[in-house]
Tab-separated table of N, CA and C in Angstrom:
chain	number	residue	atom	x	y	z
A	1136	UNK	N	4.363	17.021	-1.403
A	1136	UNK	CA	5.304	15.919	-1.366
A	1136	UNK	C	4.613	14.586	-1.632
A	1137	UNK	N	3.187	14.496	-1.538
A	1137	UNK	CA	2.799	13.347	-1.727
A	1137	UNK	C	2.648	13.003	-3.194
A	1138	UNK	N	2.460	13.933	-3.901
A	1138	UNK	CA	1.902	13.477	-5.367
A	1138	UNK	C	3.306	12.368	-5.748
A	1139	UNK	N	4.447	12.550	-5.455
A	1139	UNK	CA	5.756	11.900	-6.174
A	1139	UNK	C	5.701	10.848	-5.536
A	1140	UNK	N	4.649	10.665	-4.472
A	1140	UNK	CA	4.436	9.135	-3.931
A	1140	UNK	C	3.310	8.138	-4.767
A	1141	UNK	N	2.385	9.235	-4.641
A	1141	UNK	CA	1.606	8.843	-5.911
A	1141	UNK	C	2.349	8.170	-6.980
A	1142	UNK	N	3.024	8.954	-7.642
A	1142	UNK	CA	3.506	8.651	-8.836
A	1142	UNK	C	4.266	7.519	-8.825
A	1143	UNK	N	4.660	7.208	-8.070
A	1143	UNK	CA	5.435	5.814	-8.111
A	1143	UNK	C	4.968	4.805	-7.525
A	1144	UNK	N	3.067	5.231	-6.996
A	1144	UNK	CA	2.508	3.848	-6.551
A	1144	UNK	C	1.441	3.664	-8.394
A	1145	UNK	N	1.306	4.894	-9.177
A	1145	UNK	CA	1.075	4.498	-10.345
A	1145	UNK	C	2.031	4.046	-11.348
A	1146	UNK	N	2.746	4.365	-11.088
A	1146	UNK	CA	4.288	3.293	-11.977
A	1146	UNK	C	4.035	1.850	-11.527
A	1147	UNK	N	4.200	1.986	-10.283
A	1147	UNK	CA	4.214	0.470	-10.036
A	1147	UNK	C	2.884	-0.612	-10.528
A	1148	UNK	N	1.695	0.851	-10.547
A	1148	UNK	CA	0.609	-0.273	-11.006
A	1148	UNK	C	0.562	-0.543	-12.063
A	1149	UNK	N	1.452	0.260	-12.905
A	1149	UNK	CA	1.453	-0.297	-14.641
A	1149	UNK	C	2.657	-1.373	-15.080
A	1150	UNK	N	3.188	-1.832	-14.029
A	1150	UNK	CA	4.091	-3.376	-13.439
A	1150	UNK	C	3.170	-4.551	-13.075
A	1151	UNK	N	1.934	-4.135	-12.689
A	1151	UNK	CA	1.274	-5.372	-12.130
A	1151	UNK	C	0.734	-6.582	-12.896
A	1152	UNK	N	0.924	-7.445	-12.179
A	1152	UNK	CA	0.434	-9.335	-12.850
A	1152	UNK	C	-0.945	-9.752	-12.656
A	1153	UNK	N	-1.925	-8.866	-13.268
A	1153	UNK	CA	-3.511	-8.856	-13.200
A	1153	UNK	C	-4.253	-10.068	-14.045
A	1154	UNK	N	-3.776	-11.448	-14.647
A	1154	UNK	CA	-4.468	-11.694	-15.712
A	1154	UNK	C	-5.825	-12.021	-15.322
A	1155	UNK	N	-6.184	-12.388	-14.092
A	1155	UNK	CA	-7.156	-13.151	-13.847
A	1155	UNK	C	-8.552	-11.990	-13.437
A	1156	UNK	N	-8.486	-11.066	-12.543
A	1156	UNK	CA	-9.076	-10.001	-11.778
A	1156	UNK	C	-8.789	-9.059	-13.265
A	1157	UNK	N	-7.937	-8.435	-13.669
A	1157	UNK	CA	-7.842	-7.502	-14.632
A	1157	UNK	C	-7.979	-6.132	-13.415
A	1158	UNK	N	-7.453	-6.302	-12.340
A	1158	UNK	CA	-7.699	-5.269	-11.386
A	1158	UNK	C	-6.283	-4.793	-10.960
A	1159	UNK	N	-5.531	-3.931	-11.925
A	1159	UNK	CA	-4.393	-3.125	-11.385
A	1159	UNK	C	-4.617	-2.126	-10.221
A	1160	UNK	N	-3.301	-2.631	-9.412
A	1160	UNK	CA	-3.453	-2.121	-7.915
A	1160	UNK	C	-2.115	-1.634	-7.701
A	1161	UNK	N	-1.672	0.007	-7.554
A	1161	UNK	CA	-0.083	-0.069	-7.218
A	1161	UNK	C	-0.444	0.610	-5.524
A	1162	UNK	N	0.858	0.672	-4.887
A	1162	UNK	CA	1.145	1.098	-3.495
A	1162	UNK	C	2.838	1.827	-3.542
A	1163	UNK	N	3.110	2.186	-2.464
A	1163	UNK	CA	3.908	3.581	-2.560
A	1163	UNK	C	4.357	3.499	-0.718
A	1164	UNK	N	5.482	3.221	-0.359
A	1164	UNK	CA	5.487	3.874	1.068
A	1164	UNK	C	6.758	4.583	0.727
A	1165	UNK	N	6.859	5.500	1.976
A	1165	UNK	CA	8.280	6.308	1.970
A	1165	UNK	C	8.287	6.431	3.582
A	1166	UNK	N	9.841	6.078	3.574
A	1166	UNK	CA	10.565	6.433	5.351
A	1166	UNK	C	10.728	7.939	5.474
A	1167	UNK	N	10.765	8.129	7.053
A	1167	UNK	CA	10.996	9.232	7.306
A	1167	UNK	C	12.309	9.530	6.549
A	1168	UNK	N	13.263	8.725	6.045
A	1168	UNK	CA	14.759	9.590	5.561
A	1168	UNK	C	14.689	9.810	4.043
A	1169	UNK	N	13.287	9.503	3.667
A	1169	UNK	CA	12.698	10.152	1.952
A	1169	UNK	C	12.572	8.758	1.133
A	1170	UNK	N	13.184	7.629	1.661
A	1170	UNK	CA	13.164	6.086	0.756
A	1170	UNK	C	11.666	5.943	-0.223
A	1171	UNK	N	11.275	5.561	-0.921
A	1171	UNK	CA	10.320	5.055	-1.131
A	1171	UNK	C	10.053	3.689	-2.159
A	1172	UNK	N	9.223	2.818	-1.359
A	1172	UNK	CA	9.787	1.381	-1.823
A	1172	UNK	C	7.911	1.415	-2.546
A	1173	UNK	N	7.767	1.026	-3.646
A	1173	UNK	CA	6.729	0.607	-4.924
A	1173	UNK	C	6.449	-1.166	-4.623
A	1174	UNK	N	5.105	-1.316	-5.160
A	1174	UNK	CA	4.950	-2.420	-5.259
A	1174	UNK	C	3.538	-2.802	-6.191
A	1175	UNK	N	3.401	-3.867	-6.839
A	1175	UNK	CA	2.264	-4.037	-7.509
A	1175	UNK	C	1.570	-5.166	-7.091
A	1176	UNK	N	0.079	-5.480	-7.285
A	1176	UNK	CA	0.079	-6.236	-7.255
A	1176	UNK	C	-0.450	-7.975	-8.303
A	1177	UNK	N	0.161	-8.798	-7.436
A	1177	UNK	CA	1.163	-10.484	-8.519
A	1177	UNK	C	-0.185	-11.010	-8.137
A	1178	UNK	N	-0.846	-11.729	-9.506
A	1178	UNK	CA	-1.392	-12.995	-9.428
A	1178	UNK	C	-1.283	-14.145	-9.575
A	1179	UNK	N	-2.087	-14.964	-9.217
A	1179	UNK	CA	-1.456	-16.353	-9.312
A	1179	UNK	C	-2.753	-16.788	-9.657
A	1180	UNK	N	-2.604	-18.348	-10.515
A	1180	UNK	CA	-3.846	-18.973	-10.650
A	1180	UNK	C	-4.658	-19.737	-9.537
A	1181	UNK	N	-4.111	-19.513	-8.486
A	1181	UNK	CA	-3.869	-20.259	-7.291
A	1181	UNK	C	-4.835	-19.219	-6.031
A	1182	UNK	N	-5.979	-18.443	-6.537
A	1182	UNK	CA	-6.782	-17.761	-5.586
A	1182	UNK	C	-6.518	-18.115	-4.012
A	1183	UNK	N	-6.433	-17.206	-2.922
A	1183	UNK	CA	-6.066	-16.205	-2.820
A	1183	UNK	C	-4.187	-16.122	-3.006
A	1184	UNK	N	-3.644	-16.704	-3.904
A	1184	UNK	CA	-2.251	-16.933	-2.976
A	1184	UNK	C	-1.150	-15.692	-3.629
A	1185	UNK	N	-1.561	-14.878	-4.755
A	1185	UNK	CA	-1.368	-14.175	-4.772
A	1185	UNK	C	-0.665	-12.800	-4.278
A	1186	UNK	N	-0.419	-11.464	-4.291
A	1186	UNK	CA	0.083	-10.892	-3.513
A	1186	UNK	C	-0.369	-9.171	-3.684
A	1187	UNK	N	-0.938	-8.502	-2.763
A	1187	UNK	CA	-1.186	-7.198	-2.988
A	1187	UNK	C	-0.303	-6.296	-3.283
A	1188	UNK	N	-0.709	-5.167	-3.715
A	1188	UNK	CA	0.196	-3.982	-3.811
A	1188	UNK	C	1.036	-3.373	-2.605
A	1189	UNK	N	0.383	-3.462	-1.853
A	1189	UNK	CA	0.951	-2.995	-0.195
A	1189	UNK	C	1.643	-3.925	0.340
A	1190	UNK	N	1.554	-5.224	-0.426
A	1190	UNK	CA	2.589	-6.310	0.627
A	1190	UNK	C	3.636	-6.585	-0.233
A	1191	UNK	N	3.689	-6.583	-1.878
A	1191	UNK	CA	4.702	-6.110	-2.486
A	1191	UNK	C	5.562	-5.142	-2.060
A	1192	UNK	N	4.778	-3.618	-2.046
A	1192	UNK	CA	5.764	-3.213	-1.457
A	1192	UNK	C	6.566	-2.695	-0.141
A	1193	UNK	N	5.577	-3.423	1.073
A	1193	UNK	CA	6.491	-4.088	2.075
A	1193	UNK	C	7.328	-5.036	2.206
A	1194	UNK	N	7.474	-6.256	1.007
A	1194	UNK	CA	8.474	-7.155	0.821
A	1194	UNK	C	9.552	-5.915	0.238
A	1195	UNK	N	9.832	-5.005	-0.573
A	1195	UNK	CA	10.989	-4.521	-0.870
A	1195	UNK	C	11.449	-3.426	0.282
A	1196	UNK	N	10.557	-2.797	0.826
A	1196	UNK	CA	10.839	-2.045	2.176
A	1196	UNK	C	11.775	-2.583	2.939
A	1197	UNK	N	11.443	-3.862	3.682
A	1197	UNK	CA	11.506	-4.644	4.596
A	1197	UNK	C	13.501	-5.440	4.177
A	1198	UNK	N	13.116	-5.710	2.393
A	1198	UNK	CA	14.484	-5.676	2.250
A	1198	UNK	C	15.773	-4.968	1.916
A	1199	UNK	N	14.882	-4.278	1.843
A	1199	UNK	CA	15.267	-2.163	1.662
A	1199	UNK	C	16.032	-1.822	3.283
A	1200	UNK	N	16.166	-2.393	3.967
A	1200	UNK	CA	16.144	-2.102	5.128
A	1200	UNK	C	15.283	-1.381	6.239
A	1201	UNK	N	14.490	-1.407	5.528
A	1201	UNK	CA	13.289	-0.942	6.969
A	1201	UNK	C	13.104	0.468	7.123
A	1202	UNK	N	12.714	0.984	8.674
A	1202	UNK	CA	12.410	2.270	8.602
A	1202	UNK	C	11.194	2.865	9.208
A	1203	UNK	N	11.246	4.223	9.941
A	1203	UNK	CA	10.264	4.648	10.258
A	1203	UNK	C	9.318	4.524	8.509
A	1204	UNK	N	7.925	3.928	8.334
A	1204	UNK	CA	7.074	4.615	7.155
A	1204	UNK	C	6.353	5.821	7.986
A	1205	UNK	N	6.386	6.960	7.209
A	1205	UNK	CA	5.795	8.396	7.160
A	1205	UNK	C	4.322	8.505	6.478
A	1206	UNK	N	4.646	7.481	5.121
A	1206	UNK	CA	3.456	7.815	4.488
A	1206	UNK	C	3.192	7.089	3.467
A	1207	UNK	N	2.118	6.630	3.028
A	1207	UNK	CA	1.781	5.427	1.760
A	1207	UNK	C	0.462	6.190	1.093
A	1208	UNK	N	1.141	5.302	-0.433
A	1208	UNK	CA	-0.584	5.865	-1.009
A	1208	UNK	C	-0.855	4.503	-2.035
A	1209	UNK	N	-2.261	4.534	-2.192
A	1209	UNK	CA	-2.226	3.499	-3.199
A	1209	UNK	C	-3.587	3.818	-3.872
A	1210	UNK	N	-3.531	3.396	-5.221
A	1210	UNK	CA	-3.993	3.286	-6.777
A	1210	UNK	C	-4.805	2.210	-7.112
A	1211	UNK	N	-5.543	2.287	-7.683
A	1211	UNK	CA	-6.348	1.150	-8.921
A	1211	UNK	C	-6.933	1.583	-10.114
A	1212	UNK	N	-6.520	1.113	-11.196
A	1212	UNK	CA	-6.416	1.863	-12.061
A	1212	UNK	C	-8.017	1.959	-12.640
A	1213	UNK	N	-9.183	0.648	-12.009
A	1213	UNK	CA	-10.396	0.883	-12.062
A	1213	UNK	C	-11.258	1.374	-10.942
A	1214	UNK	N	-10.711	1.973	-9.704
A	1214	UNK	CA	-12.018	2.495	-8.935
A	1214	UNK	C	-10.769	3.724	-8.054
A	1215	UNK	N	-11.598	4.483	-8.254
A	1215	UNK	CA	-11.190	5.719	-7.515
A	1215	UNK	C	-11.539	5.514	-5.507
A	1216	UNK	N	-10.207	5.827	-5.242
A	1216	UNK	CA	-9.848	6.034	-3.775
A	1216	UNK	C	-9.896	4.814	-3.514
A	1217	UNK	N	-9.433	3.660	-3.626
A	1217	UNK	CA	-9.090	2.852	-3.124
A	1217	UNK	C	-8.137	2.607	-1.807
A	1218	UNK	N	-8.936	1.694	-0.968
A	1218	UNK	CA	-8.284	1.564	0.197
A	1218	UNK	C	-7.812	0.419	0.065
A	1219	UNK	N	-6.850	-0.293	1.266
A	1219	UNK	CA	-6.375	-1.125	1.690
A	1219	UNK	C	-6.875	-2.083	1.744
A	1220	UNK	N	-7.045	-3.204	1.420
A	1220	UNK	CA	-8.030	-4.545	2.084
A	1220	UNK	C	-7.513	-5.013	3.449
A	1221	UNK	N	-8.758	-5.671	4.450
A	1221	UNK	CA	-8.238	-5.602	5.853
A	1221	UNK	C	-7.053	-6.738	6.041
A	1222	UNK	N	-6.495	-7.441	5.367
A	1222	UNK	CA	-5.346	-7.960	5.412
A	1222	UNK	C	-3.875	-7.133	5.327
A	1223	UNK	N	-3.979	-6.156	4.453
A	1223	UNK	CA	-3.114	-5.138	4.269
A	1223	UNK	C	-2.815	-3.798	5.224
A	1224	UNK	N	-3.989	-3.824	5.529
A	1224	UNK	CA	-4.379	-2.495	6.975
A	1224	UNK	C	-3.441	-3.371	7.846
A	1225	UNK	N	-3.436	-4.336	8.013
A	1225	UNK	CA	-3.062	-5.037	9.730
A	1225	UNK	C	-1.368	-5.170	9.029
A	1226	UNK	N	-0.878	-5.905	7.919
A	1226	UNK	CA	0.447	-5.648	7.295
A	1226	UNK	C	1.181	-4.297	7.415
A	1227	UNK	N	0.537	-3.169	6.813
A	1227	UNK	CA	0.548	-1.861	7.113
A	1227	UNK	C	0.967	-1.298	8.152
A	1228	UNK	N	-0.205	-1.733	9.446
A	1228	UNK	CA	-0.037	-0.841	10.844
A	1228	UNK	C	0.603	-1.808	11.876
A	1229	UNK	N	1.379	-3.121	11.146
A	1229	UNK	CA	2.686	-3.724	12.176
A	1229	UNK	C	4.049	-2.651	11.524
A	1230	UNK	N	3.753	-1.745	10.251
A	1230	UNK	CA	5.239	-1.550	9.945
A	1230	UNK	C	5.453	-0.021	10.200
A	1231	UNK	N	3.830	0.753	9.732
A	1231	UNK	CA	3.795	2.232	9.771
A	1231	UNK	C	2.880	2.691	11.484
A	1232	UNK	N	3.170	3.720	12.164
A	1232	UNK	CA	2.684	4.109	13.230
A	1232	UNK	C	1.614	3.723	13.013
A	1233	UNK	N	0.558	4.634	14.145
A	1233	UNK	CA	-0.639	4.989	13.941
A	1233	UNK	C	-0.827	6.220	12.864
A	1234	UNK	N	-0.033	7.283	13.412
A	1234	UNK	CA	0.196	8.111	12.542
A	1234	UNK	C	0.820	8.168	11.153
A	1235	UNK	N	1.100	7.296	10.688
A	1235	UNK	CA	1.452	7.127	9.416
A	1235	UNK	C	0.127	7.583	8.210
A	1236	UNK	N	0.712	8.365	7.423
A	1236	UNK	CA	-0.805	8.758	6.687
A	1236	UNK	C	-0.871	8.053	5.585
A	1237	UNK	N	-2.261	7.453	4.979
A	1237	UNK	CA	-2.489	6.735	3.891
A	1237	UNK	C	-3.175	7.734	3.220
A	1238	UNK	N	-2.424	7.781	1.987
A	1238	UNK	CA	-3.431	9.131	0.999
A	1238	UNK	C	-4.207	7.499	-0.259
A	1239	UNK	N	-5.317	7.890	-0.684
A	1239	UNK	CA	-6.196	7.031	-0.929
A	1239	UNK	C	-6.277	8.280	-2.817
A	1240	UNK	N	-5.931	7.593	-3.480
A	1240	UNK	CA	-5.692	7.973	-4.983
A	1240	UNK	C	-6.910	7.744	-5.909
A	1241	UNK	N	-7.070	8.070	-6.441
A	1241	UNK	CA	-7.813	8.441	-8.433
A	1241	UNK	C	-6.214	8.005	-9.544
A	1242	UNK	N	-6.594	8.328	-10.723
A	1242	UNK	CA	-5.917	8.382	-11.631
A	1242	UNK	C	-4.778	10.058	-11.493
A	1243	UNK	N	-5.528	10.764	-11.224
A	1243	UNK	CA	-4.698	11.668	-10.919
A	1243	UNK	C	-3.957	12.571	-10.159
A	1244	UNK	N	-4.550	11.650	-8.790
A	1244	UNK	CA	-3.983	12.151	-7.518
A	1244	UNK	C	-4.342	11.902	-6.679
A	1245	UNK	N	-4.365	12.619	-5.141
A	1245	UNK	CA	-4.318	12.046	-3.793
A	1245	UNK	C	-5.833	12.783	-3.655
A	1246	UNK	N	-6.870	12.128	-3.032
A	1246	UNK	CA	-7.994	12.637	-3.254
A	1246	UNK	C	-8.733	12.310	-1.733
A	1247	UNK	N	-7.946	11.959	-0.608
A	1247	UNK	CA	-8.364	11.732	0.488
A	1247	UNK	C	-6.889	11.050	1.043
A	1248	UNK	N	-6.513	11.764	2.224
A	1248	UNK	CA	-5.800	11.289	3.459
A	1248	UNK	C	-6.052	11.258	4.697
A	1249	UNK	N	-6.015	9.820	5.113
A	1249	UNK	CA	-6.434	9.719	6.793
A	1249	UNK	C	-5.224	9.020	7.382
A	1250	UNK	N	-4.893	8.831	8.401
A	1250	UNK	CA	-4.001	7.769	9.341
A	1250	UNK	C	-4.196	6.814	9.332
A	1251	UNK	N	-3.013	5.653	9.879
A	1251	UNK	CA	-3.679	4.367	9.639
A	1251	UNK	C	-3.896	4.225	11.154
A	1252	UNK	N	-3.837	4.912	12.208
A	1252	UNK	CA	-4.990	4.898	13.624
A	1252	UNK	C	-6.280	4.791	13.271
A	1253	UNK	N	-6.296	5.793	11.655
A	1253	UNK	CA	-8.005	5.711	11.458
A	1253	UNK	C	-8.570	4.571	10.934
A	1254	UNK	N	-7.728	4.401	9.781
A	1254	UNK	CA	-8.513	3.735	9.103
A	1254	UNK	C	-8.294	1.629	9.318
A	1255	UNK	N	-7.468	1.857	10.631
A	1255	UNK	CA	-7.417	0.386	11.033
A	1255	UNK	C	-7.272	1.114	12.878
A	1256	UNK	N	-8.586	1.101	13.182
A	1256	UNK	CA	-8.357	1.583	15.216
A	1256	UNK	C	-8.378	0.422	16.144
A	1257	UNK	N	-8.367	-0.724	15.663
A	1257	UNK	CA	-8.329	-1.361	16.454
A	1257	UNK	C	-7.271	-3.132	16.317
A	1258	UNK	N	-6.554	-2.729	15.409
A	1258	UNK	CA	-5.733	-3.191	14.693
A	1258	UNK	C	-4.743	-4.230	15.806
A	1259	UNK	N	-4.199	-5.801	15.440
A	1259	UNK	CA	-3.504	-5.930	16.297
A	1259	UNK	C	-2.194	-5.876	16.967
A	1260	UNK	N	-1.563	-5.501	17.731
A	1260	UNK	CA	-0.178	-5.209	17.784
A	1260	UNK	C	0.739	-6.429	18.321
A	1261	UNK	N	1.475	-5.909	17.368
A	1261	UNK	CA	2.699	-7.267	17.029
A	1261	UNK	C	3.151	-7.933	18.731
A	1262	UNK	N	3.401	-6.463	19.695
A	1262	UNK	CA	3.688	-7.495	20.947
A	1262	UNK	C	2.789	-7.978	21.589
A	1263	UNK	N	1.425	-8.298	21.711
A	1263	UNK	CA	0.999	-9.107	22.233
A	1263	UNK	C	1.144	-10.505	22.090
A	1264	UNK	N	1.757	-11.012	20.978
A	1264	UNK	CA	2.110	-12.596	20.531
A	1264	UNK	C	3.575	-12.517	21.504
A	1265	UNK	N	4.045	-11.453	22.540
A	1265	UNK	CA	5.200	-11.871	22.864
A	1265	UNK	C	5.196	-12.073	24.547
């Protein structure tokens, strides 16, 4: 079931607004009820102000109506298994469990999956600001 997540976090990376980096980046989540919201990521000439693949496509999630996330994967179309940058891990693990699995992609598939308990353990949670 994951590869068709794949596939639409590599769709999305052949959408992306790279002129500056030349570093296509797509992302992929899906809710537990099968949704799956794409995103690429937008540059700007305006370093860092830009926008990642994973927060792209938590802006359409989010207006997607929300949702348990089950599972995300994400792409670059120059380095194999790409992870999250730690801005995106902490974006990520306010929206997906701990258990939410991040499969970490190549060009042609899912080539490592861990949780995002793992790969962000100490991450901060949204209610302590409350």
């Amino acid at each position: 079931m994951s590869h068709d997540l794949f596939l639409a976090a590599r769709e999305a990376m052949a959408k992306c607004h790279a002129p500056y980096s030349r570093f296509p980046v797509g992302a992929a989540l899906r809710t537990e009820d099968g949704r799956i919201f794409a995103g690429a990521n937008i540059e700007v000439a305006s370093y860092p102000e830009g926008w990642c693949a994973e927060t792209t496509a938590l802006g359409h999630y989010v207006m997607g109506g929300g949702g348990r996330i089950t599972e995300i994967a994400v792409v670059a179309e120059k380095m194999p298994r790409i992870t999250p940058c730690g801005g995106c891990r902490q974006r990520l693990a306010e929206f997906a469990g701990p258990d939410a699995r991040l499969h970490l992609c190549d060009e042609t598939g899912v080539v490592q999956t861990l949780t995002m308990g793992e790969i962000l353990p100490l991450g901060f949670a949204g209610d302590i600001l409350k």
